[in-house]
Amino acid sequence: MEIVKTKVAIIGSGPAGLLLGQLLYKAGIDHVIIEQRSAEYVASRIRAGILEQVSVDLLEQAGVDQNLKANGLPHSGIEILTNGKKQRVDLSLLTKGKQVTVYGQTEVTKDLIQAREHAELISFYEAEQVQVDDFYSKPKVTFHYQGKDYQIECDFIAGCDGYHGVCRASVPEDKIKTFEKVYPFGWLGVLADVPPVADELIYVQSERGFALCSMRSETRSRYYLQVPLTDHVEDWSDERFWEELKRRLDPESREKLVTGGSIEKSIAPLRSFVTEPMRFGQLFLAGDAAHIVPPTGAKGLNLAASDIAYLSSALIEYYLDGSEQGINEYSEKCLQRVWKAERFSWWMTHLLHRFETESEFDHKIKQAELSYILSSHAGQTTLAENYVGLPY
Ligand SMILES: Cc1cc2nc3c(=O)[nH]c(=O)nc-3n(C[C@H](O)[C@H](O)[C@H](O)COP(=O)(O)OP(=O)(O)OC[C@H]3O[C@@H](n4cnc5c(N)ncnc54)[C@H](O)[C@@H]3O)c2cc1C
């Protein structure tokens, strides 16, 4: 067995693991990344696309913002379409100049992988049978890699291995509490090389269900439809997708919509999920390993980034200043922000989707709530503050 000694073993090379690795590298802290998939697979996963300002700032701090600055699309507002009418929420005006940036998770991941390769940092891609042990005493990670068995001996393990990862699953049951809500519908997403229907995102509340018009660049669009969980991707030809999207849009957007062949099509179930606490001895959970949000509030990737902001500064404080304060406060600080993002994502989902179980009364109340939010400066400010991201 090959023994490797390091300070921090990071499990998972999604945005959370890669960003943590980059920030530790910048601070001169020794670490390795262990990932079960190939780098190509990780970099090509189509997922999130909206970055809060704090996530952009963190990528800048990590020194991986050159492509983001060149190709990211800053957005100062969003549109909400309800009752056949669009209304703009001016994010910047309502939040003293804050905005969000459209930049795909695939691009964030590629930039981070490239920076890691350039710095020649150690990553074990396609590691098999990854196991984490002894994290209440002397943490160990074992795995099989390129025909050999490995054991990593480290001070800390960062569980950045997503919802289905091994880290959360290794915590003894009596030490962990989870909170979960599963929604009775999914999002059918289509990626297509067609110009976006509008310069800003359009969130659509319609009698036929929710839709979202989003984008990844000026020539690549990402559209979503609320669909029943019983639907399969094969049920949805491109033609059927575009027809249904048109039905949910207003006449002006319908007219402007450019359609084309999909380059990716998938159905994602929607879930809210939180793990408490987020630290177990020398094991920290971060990102989707600790929490999941429905994508309606565009918070998944951003929450992963804010966990890493807390975790990286806690580890840097520990190694450079000898202070354990950040480490001891990690879980509590993250969870305060996590629950606020969970609330916002749940609220946006509840407000904008059709639930089969909702009565006509419930539906009217929701419409009245949305109408109030959009007609009130205070209501719009609440939405905008949460959408651009709460401070940390
Ligand atoms: C289909 C889908 C669509 C999404 N769309 C949006 C969106 O539109 N907007 C939004 O804000 N968010 C979206 N999200 C959420 C967002 O993508 C996640 O919040 C984000 O990827 C979290 O990053 P992460 O690094 O914590 O986890 P992940 O990106 O899941 O990375 C975890 C990594 O750990 C690896 N791993 C897992 N198990 C092991 C193991 N045993 N050993 C080693 N490695 C392991 C995985 O292969 C993966 O590379 C979406 C998520 C999914 C799944």
Short mmCIF file of C-alpha atoms and ligand atoms in Angstrom, two decimals:
data_model
loop_
_atom_site.label_atom_id
_atom_site.label_comp_id
_atom_site.label_asym_id
_atom_site.label_seq_id
_atom_site.Cartn_x
_atom_site.Cartn_y
_atom_site.Cartn_z
CA MET A 1 0.00 0.00 0.00
CA GLU A 2 1.25 3.47 -0.97
CA ILE A 3 1.11 5.93 1.97
CA VAL A 4 0.72 9.65 1.19
CA LYS A 5 0.94 12.27 3.96
CA THR A 6 -0.73 15.64 3.53
CA LYS A 7 -2.53 18.29 5.58
CA VAL A 8 -5.96 18.27 3.91
CA ALA A 9 -7.52 15.45 1.87
CA ILE A 10 -10.29 16.82 -0.33
CA ILE A 11 -12.85 14.26 -1.52
CA GLY A 12 -14.56 15.32 -4.75
CA SER A 13 -13.46 17.67 -7.51
CA GLY A 14 -16.70 19.50 -8.17
CA PRO A 15 -16.66 23.28 -7.75
CA ALA A 16 -16.41 22.99 -3.92
CA GLY A 17 -13.39 20.66 -3.88
CA LEU A 18 -11.54 22.42 -6.70
CA LEU A 19 -12.08 25.87 -5.23
CA LEU A 20 -10.90 24.72 -1.80
CA GLY A 21 -7.82 23.16 -3.40
CA GLN A 22 -7.00 26.37 -5.25
CA LEU A 23 -7.41 28.58 -2.15
CA LEU A 24 -5.26 26.24 -0.04
CA TYR A 25 -2.62 26.16 -2.77
CA LYS A 26 -2.56 29.99 -2.83
CA ALA A 27 -1.97 29.94 0.93
CA GLY A 28 0.79 27.32 0.60
CA ILE A 29 -1.16 24.56 2.38
CA ASP A 30 -0.42 21.02 1.29
CA HIS A 31 -3.47 19.02 0.11
CA VAL A 32 -4.62 16.41 -2.40
CA ILE A 33 -7.90 15.83 -4.25
CA ILE A 34 -9.46 12.39 -4.64
CA GLU A 35 -12.23 12.11 -7.26
CA GLN A 36 -14.08 9.04 -8.44
CA ARG A 37 -14.74 10.29 -12.00
CA SER A 38 -12.39 11.46 -14.76
CA ALA A 39 -11.48 15.16 -15.06
CA GLU A 40 -13.21 15.25 -18.49
CA TYR A 41 -16.45 13.90 -17.02
CA VAL A 42 -16.39 16.41 -14.16
CA ALA A 43 -15.69 19.34 -16.49
CA SER A 44 -18.51 18.49 -18.89
CA ARG A 45 -21.39 18.21 -16.41
CA ILE A 46 -24.06 20.77 -17.36
CA ARG A 47 -25.40 22.30 -14.19
CA ALA A 48 -25.59 25.76 -12.62
CA GLY A 49 -25.01 29.03 -14.43
CA ILE A 50 -25.58 32.03 -12.15
CA LEU A 51 -22.83 33.38 -9.89
CA GLU A 52 -23.49 35.72 -7.00
CA GLN A 53 -21.07 38.62 -6.59
CA VAL A 54 -19.50 36.91 -3.55
CA SER A 55 -18.75 33.81 -5.67
CA VAL A 56 -17.18 36.00 -8.36
CA ASP A 57 -15.07 37.70 -5.67
CA LEU A 58 -13.93 34.34 -4.33
CA LEU A 59 -12.89 33.14 -7.80
CA GLU A 60 -10.95 36.38 -8.15
CA GLN A 61 -9.27 35.75 -4.79
CA ALA A 62 -8.40 32.26 -6.01
CA GLY A 63 -6.80 33.79 -9.13
CA VAL A 64 -9.07 31.96 -11.58
CA ASP A 65 -11.21 34.80 -12.91
CA GLN A 66 -9.53 35.65 -16.23
CA ASN A 67 -12.04 33.76 -18.40
CA LEU A 68 -14.88 34.74 -16.11
CA LYS A 69 -14.02 38.42 -16.52
CA ALA A 70 -13.67 38.03 -20.30
CA ASN A 71 -16.75 35.89 -20.96
CA GLY A 72 -19.10 36.19 -17.96
CA LEU A 73 -22.28 38.19 -18.56
CA PRO A 74 -23.08 40.58 -15.69
CA HIS A 75 -26.85 40.88 -15.13
CA SER A 76 -28.36 43.73 -13.19
CA GLY A 77 -31.96 42.51 -13.33
CA ILE A 78 -34.35 39.61 -13.88
CA GLU A 79 -37.81 39.47 -15.41
CA ILE A 80 -40.79 37.76 -13.86
CA LEU A 81 -43.65 36.80 -16.16
CA THR A 82 -46.97 36.30 -14.42
CA ASN A 83 -50.54 36.66 -15.67
CA GLY A 84 -49.13 37.10 -19.19
CA LYS A 85 -47.17 40.24 -18.19
CA LYS A 86 -43.43 40.64 -17.64
CA GLN A 87 -42.07 42.78 -14.86
CA ARG A 88 -38.41 43.59 -14.33
CA VAL A 89 -36.83 43.39 -10.92
CA ASP A 90 -33.89 45.79 -10.96
CA LEU A 91 -31.41 43.89 -8.82
CA SER A 92 -28.74 46.56 -8.91
CA LEU A 93 -31.03 49.45 -8.08
CA LEU A 94 -32.57 47.56 -5.16
CA THR A 95 -29.26 46.30 -3.69
CA LYS A 96 -26.98 49.32 -4.02
CA GLY A 97 -25.28 48.21 -7.20
CA LYS A 98 -25.01 44.44 -6.71
CA GLN A 99 -25.53 42.07 -9.63
CA VAL A 100 -25.16 38.44 -10.67
CA THR A 101 -22.95 37.00 -13.42
CA VAL A 102 -23.99 34.37 -15.96
CA TYR A 103 -21.08 31.95 -16.27
CA GLY A 104 -21.62 28.19 -16.56
CA GLN A 105 -20.53 25.73 -13.88
CA THR A 106 -18.76 23.82 -16.65
CA GLU A 107 -16.60 26.89 -17.28
CA VAL A 108 -15.91 27.44 -13.55
CA THR A 109 -14.86 23.79 -13.28
CA LYS A 110 -12.68 23.91 -16.40
CA ASP A 111 -10.92 27.08 -15.19
CA LEU A 112 -10.20 25.50 -11.80
CA ILE A 113 -8.98 22.20 -13.29
CA GLN A 114 -6.71 24.11 -15.65
CA ALA A 115 -5.25 26.21 -12.82
CA ARG A 116 -4.67 23.00 -10.84
CA GLU A 117 -2.92 21.30 -13.76
CA HIS A 118 -0.81 24.41 -14.35
CA ALA A 119 0.34 24.39 -10.70
CA GLU A 120 0.98 20.63 -10.94
CA LEU A 121 -1.07 19.89 -7.84
CA ILE A 122 -1.83 16.30 -6.87
CA SER A 123 -5.23 14.94 -7.92
CA PHE A 124 -6.30 11.30 -8.02
CA TYR A 125 -8.98 11.10 -10.73
CA GLU A 126 -10.94 7.88 -11.29
CA ALA A 127 -10.12 6.70 -7.76
CA GLU A 128 -12.08 3.58 -6.78
CA GLN A 129 -13.51 2.33 -3.47
CA VAL A 130 -12.86 5.66 -1.72
CA GLN A 131 -13.28 5.35 2.04
CA VAL A 132 -12.86 7.86 4.88
CA ASP A 133 -11.99 6.60 8.38
CA ASP A 134 -10.89 7.66 11.86
CA PHE A 135 -11.96 11.27 11.43
CA TYR A 136 -12.55 11.64 15.15
CA SER A 137 -8.84 10.87 15.78
CA LYS A 138 -6.26 10.51 12.95
CA PRO A 139 -8.10 10.86 9.65
CA LYS A 140 -7.37 8.44 6.82
CA VAL A 141 -8.59 8.13 3.25
CA THR A 142 -8.10 4.86 1.40
CA PHE A 143 -8.76 4.11 -2.26
CA HIS A 144 -7.62 2.14 -5.27
CA TYR A 145 -5.90 4.12 -8.03
CA GLN A 146 -4.28 2.91 -11.26
CA GLY A 147 -3.87 -0.63 -9.98
CA LYS A 148 -2.50 0.30 -6.52
CA ASP A 149 -3.99 0.73 -3.05
CA TYR A 150 -3.43 4.12 -1.46
CA GLN A 151 -3.77 5.49 2.07
CA ILE A 152 -3.78 9.22 2.68
CA GLU A 153 -2.86 10.27 6.22
CA CYS A 154 -3.97 13.81 6.93
CA ASP A 155 -5.02 16.38 9.57
CA PHE A 156 -8.41 17.08 7.99
CA ILE A 157 -10.80 15.63 5.42
CA ALA A 158 -12.95 18.01 3.35
CA GLY A 159 -16.05 16.14 2.18
CA CYS A 160 -16.80 17.96 -1.09
CA ASP A 161 -18.23 14.82 -2.71
CA GLY A 162 -21.78 15.93 -3.47
CA TYR A 163 -25.15 14.54 -2.42
CA HIS A 164 -24.32 10.90 -3.20
CA GLY A 165 -20.78 10.99 -1.77
CA VAL A 166 -19.08 8.77 0.75
CA CYS A 167 -18.25 11.38 3.42
CA ARG A 168 -21.74 12.15 4.78
CA ALA A 169 -22.60 8.45 4.51
CA SER A 170 -19.61 7.59 6.77
CA VAL A 171 -20.81 9.71 9.72
CA PRO A 172 -22.30 7.61 12.55
CA GLU A 173 -26.09 7.92 12.53
CA ASP A 174 -26.32 9.29 16.06
CA LYS A 175 -24.03 12.23 15.21
CA ILE A 176 -26.02 13.61 12.26
CA LYS A 177 -29.47 15.04 11.63
CA THR A 178 -30.91 15.64 8.18
CA PHE A 179 -33.87 17.76 7.03
CA GLU A 180 -35.50 17.10 3.69
CA LYS A 181 -38.30 18.20 1.39
CA VAL A 182 -38.90 16.54 -1.96
CA TYR A 183 -40.97 18.42 -4.57
CA PRO A 184 -43.56 16.62 -6.69
CA PHE A 185 -42.12 17.76 -10.05
CA GLY A 186 -38.83 18.10 -11.90
CA TRP A 187 -37.14 20.53 -14.28
CA LEU A 188 -36.70 19.47 -17.87
CA GLY A 189 -33.65 21.41 -19.09
CA VAL A 190 -32.57 21.99 -22.68
CA LEU A 191 -29.25 23.49 -23.76
CA ALA A 192 -29.19 24.80 -27.33
CA ASP A 193 -26.86 26.89 -29.45
CA VAL A 194 -29.42 29.59 -30.15
CA PRO A 195 -29.33 33.22 -28.98
CA PRO A 196 -31.24 33.76 -25.72
CA VAL A 197 -34.81 35.06 -26.01
CA ALA A 198 -33.93 38.07 -23.83
CA ASP A 199 -30.86 39.77 -22.38
CA GLU A 200 -31.94 38.85 -18.84
CA LEU A 201 -33.40 35.71 -17.27
CA ILE A 202 -37.19 35.33 -17.44
CA TYR A 203 -38.85 33.42 -14.58
CA VAL A 204 -42.29 32.30 -15.75
CA GLN A 205 -45.29 31.56 -13.56
CA SER A 206 -48.03 30.22 -15.84
CA GLU A 207 -51.20 28.18 -15.62
CA ARG A 208 -49.31 25.37 -17.40
CA GLY A 209 -46.49 25.41 -14.86
CA PHE A 210 -43.15 27.10 -14.30
CA ALA A 211 -40.59 27.87 -17.00
CA LEU A 212 -37.21 29.59 -16.98
CA CYS A 213 -35.46 31.26 -19.88
CA SER A 214 -31.78 31.37 -19.04
CA MET A 215 -28.51 31.37 -20.95
CA ARG A 216 -24.85 30.43 -20.79
CA SER A 217 -23.56 32.99 -23.32
CA GLU A 218 -24.82 35.32 -26.03
CA THR A 219 -25.13 32.36 -28.39
CA ARG A 220 -26.04 29.50 -26.02
CA SER A 221 -29.41 29.29 -24.23
CA ARG A 222 -30.60 27.18 -21.33
CA TYR A 223 -34.37 26.72 -20.98
CA TYR A 224 -36.32 24.81 -18.36
CA LEU A 225 -39.89 23.54 -18.00
CA GLN A 226 -41.60 22.23 -14.89
CA VAL A 227 -42.63 18.64 -15.71
CA PRO A 228 -44.21 15.78 -13.72
CA LEU A 229 -41.70 13.43 -12.10
CA THR A 230 -43.22 10.59 -14.09
CA ASP A 231 -42.00 12.13 -17.38
CA HIS A 232 -38.90 10.78 -19.12
CA VAL A 233 -36.50 12.71 -21.35
CA GLU A 234 -37.49 10.41 -24.26
CA ASP A 235 -41.06 11.71 -23.95
CA TRP A 236 -39.80 15.15 -24.91
CA SER A 237 -38.73 15.66 -28.53
CA ASP A 238 -37.15 19.06 -29.22
CA GLU A 239 -40.34 20.09 -31.07
CA ARG A 240 -42.53 19.20 -28.11
CA PHE A 241 -40.21 21.13 -25.76
CA TRP A 242 -40.27 24.32 -27.83
CA GLU A 243 -44.04 24.15 -28.33
CA GLU A 244 -44.63 23.79 -24.60
CA LEU A 245 -42.19 26.59 -23.77
CA LYS A 246 -43.98 28.89 -26.24
CA ARG A 247 -47.32 28.14 -24.57
CA ARG A 248 -45.91 29.30 -21.22
CA LEU A 249 -44.43 32.56 -22.60
CA ASP A 250 -45.99 35.97 -23.34
CA PRO A 251 -46.69 36.87 -27.02
CA GLU A 252 -43.60 39.10 -27.34
CA SER A 253 -41.18 36.44 -26.05
CA ARG A 254 -42.94 33.73 -28.07
CA GLU A 255 -42.36 35.81 -31.16
CA LYS A 256 -38.67 36.37 -30.35
CA LEU A 257 -37.86 32.81 -29.28
CA VAL A 258 -35.23 31.21 -31.54
CA THR A 259 -35.43 27.41 -31.46
CA GLY A 260 -32.90 24.81 -32.55
CA GLY A 261 -31.58 21.32 -31.90
CA SER A 262 -30.82 20.56 -28.27
CA ILE A 263 -27.23 19.73 -27.35
CA GLU A 264 -28.25 18.46 -23.91
CA LYS A 265 -31.59 17.50 -22.41
CA SER A 266 -32.19 16.18 -18.92
CA ILE A 267 -34.75 16.05 -16.12
CA ALA A 268 -33.58 17.04 -12.63
CA PRO A 269 -35.73 16.27 -9.59
CA LEU A 270 -36.11 19.13 -7.08
CA ARG A 271 -35.15 18.71 -3.44
CA SER A 272 -34.38 20.76 -0.33
CA PHE A 273 -31.97 19.04 2.03
CA VAL A 274 -29.78 20.12 4.96
CA THR A 275 -27.35 18.20 7.17
CA GLU A 276 -26.60 19.36 10.69
CA PRO A 277 -23.88 19.82 11.79
CA MET A 278 -21.37 20.23 8.95
CA ARG A 279 -18.32 19.20 11.00
CA PHE A 280 -17.64 15.76 12.53
CA GLY A 281 -14.30 15.73 14.34
CA GLN A 282 -11.70 16.40 11.63
CA LEU A 283 -14.19 15.86 8.78
CA PHE A 284 -15.94 18.86 7.24
CA LEU A 285 -18.81 18.63 4.77
CA ALA A 286 -19.12 21.37 2.14
CA GLY A 287 -21.41 22.08 -0.84
CA ASP A 288 -23.92 19.49 -2.04
CA ALA A 289 -22.48 16.93 0.39
CA ALA A 290 -24.13 18.96 3.15
CA HIS A 291 -27.12 20.61 1.49
CA ILE A 292 -29.24 20.70 -1.66
CA VAL A 293 -31.57 23.44 -2.86
CA PRO A 294 -34.08 23.41 -5.71
CA PRO A 295 -32.45 25.45 -8.52
CA THR A 296 -35.21 28.12 -8.60
CA GLY A 297 -33.14 30.55 -6.51
CA ALA A 298 -29.87 29.77 -8.37
CA LYS A 299 -28.16 29.02 -5.06
CA GLY A 300 -26.58 25.51 -5.31
CA LEU A 301 -23.20 26.46 -6.69
CA ASN A 302 -23.13 29.71 -4.73
CA LEU A 303 -23.71 27.93 -1.42
CA ALA A 304 -20.88 25.55 -2.24
CA ALA A 305 -18.68 28.62 -2.80
CA SER A 306 -19.68 30.27 0.49
CA ASP A 307 -18.99 27.06 2.46
CA ILE A 308 -15.54 27.05 0.87
CA ALA A 309 -15.00 30.70 1.77
CA TYR A 310 -15.58 29.77 5.44
CA LEU A 311 -13.63 26.51 5.28
CA SER A 312 -10.60 27.87 3.43
CA SER A 313 -10.22 30.81 5.79
CA ALA A 314 -10.69 28.51 8.83
CA LEU A 315 -7.94 26.16 7.58
CA ILE A 316 -5.64 29.04 6.63
CA GLU A 317 -6.17 30.58 10.10
CA TYR A 318 -5.38 27.19 11.65
CA TYR A 319 -2.16 26.60 9.74
CA LEU A 320 -0.84 30.15 9.48
CA ASP A 321 -1.99 31.68 12.80
CA GLY A 322 -2.44 28.57 14.93
CA SER A 323 -6.05 29.53 15.71
CA GLU A 324 -8.87 26.97 15.92
CA GLN A 325 -11.61 29.58 16.05
CA GLY A 326 -12.60 29.37 12.38
CA ILE A 327 -12.66 25.59 12.49
CA ASN A 328 -14.81 25.57 15.59
CA GLU A 329 -17.25 28.09 14.11
CA TYR A 330 -17.37 26.55 10.62
CA SER A 331 -20.55 24.55 10.94
CA GLU A 332 -22.59 27.23 12.70
CA LYS A 333 -21.52 30.01 10.31
CA CYS A 334 -22.28 27.93 7.21
CA LEU A 335 -25.64 26.74 8.49
CA GLN A 336 -26.84 30.27 9.19
CA ARG A 337 -26.30 31.18 5.54
CA VAL A 338 -27.44 27.78 4.26
CA TRP A 339 -30.85 27.98 5.96
CA LYS A 340 -31.45 31.47 4.55
CA ALA A 341 -30.67 30.24 1.03
CA GLU A 342 -32.84 27.15 1.65
CA ARG A 343 -35.71 29.42 2.67
CA PHE A 344 -35.32 31.62 -0.40
CA SER A 345 -35.05 28.65 -2.79
CA TRP A 346 -38.11 26.98 -1.21
CA TRP A 347 -40.07 30.24 -1.37
CA MET A 348 -39.24 30.91 -5.06
CA THR A 349 -40.15 27.30 -5.87
CA HIS A 350 -43.41 27.47 -3.95
CA LEU A 351 -44.37 30.82 -5.47
CA LEU A 352 -43.61 30.12 -9.12
CA HIS A 353 -44.59 26.44 -9.63
CA ARG A 354 -47.99 24.76 -10.00
CA PHE A 355 -48.52 22.09 -7.34
CA GLU A 356 -51.06 19.41 -8.25
CA THR A 357 -52.37 19.38 -4.71
CA GLU A 358 -52.97 23.13 -4.51
CA SER A 359 -56.60 24.27 -4.47
CA GLU A 360 -57.94 27.18 -6.50
CA PHE A 361 -57.82 29.16 -3.27
CA ASP A 362 -54.12 28.34 -2.69
CA HIS A 363 -53.38 29.31 -6.27
CA LYS A 364 -55.13 32.68 -5.98
CA ILE A 365 -53.27 33.40 -2.73
CA LYS A 366 -49.95 32.67 -4.43
CA GLN A 367 -50.81 34.96 -7.32
CA ALA A 368 -51.76 37.69 -4.86
CA GLU A 369 -48.45 37.22 -3.06
CA LEU A 370 -46.45 37.47 -6.28
CA SER A 371 -48.47 40.49 -7.36
CA TYR A 372 -47.78 42.13 -3.97
CA ILE A 373 -44.05 41.39 -4.13
CA LEU A 374 -43.80 42.86 -7.61
CA SER A 375 -45.80 45.99 -6.75
CA SER A 376 -43.97 46.77 -3.51
CA HIS A 377 -40.51 48.31 -3.24
CA ALA A 378 -39.95 46.41 0.02
CA GLY A 379 -41.15 43.15 -1.58
CA GLN A 380 -38.90 43.54 -4.60
CA THR A 381 -35.97 44.46 -2.35
CA THR A 382 -36.42 41.25 -0.35
CA LEU A 383 -36.34 39.22 -3.55
CA ALA A 384 -33.37 41.14 -4.98
CA GLU A 385 -31.27 40.96 -1.77
CA ASN A 386 -31.64 37.20 -1.62
CA TYR A 387 -31.16 36.68 -5.35
CA VAL A 388 -27.84 38.56 -5.56
CA GLY A 389 -26.70 36.69 -2.44
CA LEU A 390 -26.67 37.52 1.25
CA PRO A 391 -23.37 38.72 2.70
CA TYR A 392 -21.02 36.38 4.57
C1 LIG B 1 -28.57 17.93 -12.67
C2 LIG B 1 -28.23 19.12 -11.83
C3 LIG B 1 -28.57 20.42 -12.28
C4 LIG B 1 -28.28 21.52 -11.49
N1 LIG B 1 -28.64 22.78 -11.93
C5 LIG B 1 -28.37 23.84 -11.14
C6 LIG B 1 -28.75 25.15 -11.54
O1 LIG B 1 -29.34 25.35 -12.59
N2 LIG B 1 -28.46 26.18 -10.70
C7 LIG B 1 -27.78 25.99 -9.49
O2 LIG B 1 -27.50 26.95 -8.77
N3 LIG B 1 -27.42 24.77 -9.12
C8 LIG B 1 -27.69 23.71 -9.91
N4 LIG B 1 -27.31 22.49 -9.51
C9 LIG B 1 -26.59 22.39 -8.27
C10 LIG B 1 -25.11 22.67 -8.45
O3 LIG B 1 -24.67 22.11 -9.64
C11 LIG B 1 -24.41 22.09 -7.24
O4 LIG B 1 -24.88 22.81 -6.10
C12 LIG B 1 -22.90 22.16 -7.31
O5 LIG B 1 -22.42 21.28 -8.29
C13 LIG B 1 -22.30 21.79 -5.95
O6 LIG B 1 -20.92 21.58 -6.07
P1 LIG B 1 -20.20 20.49 -5.18
O7 LIG B 1 -18.77 20.62 -5.54
O8 LIG B 1 -20.61 20.66 -3.78
O9 LIG B 1 -20.78 19.08 -5.61
P2 LIG B 1 -20.68 18.31 -7.00
O10 LIG B 1 -20.63 19.25 -8.14
O11 LIG B 1 -21.75 17.28 -6.97
O12 LIG B 1 -19.26 17.59 -6.93
C14 LIG B 1 -19.03 16.48 -6.11
C15 LIG B 1 -17.90 15.65 -6.71
O13 LIG B 1 -17.60 14.57 -5.84
C16 LIG B 1 -17.41 13.40 -6.61
N5 LIG B 1 -17.66 12.23 -5.76
C17 LIG B 1 -18.85 11.73 -5.37
N6 LIG B 1 -18.67 10.63 -4.61
C18 LIG B 1 -17.34 10.44 -4.52
C19 LIG B 1 -16.54 9.48 -3.87
N7 LIG B 1 -17.10 8.47 -3.19
N8 LIG B 1 -15.22 9.57 -3.99
C20 LIG B 1 -14.63 10.58 -4.68
N9 LIG B 1 -15.34 11.53 -5.33
C21 LIG B 1 -16.68 11.46 -5.24
C22 LIG B 1 -18.38 13.54 -7.77
O14 LIG B 1 -18.02 12.75 -8.87
C23 LIG B 1 -18.27 15.04 -8.05
O15 LIG B 1 -17.30 15.33 -9.00
C24 LIG B 1 -27.62 21.36 -10.27
C25 LIG B 1 -27.27 20.08 -9.84
C26 LIG B 1 -27.57 18.96 -10.60
C27 LIG B 1 -27.20 17.59 -10.09
#
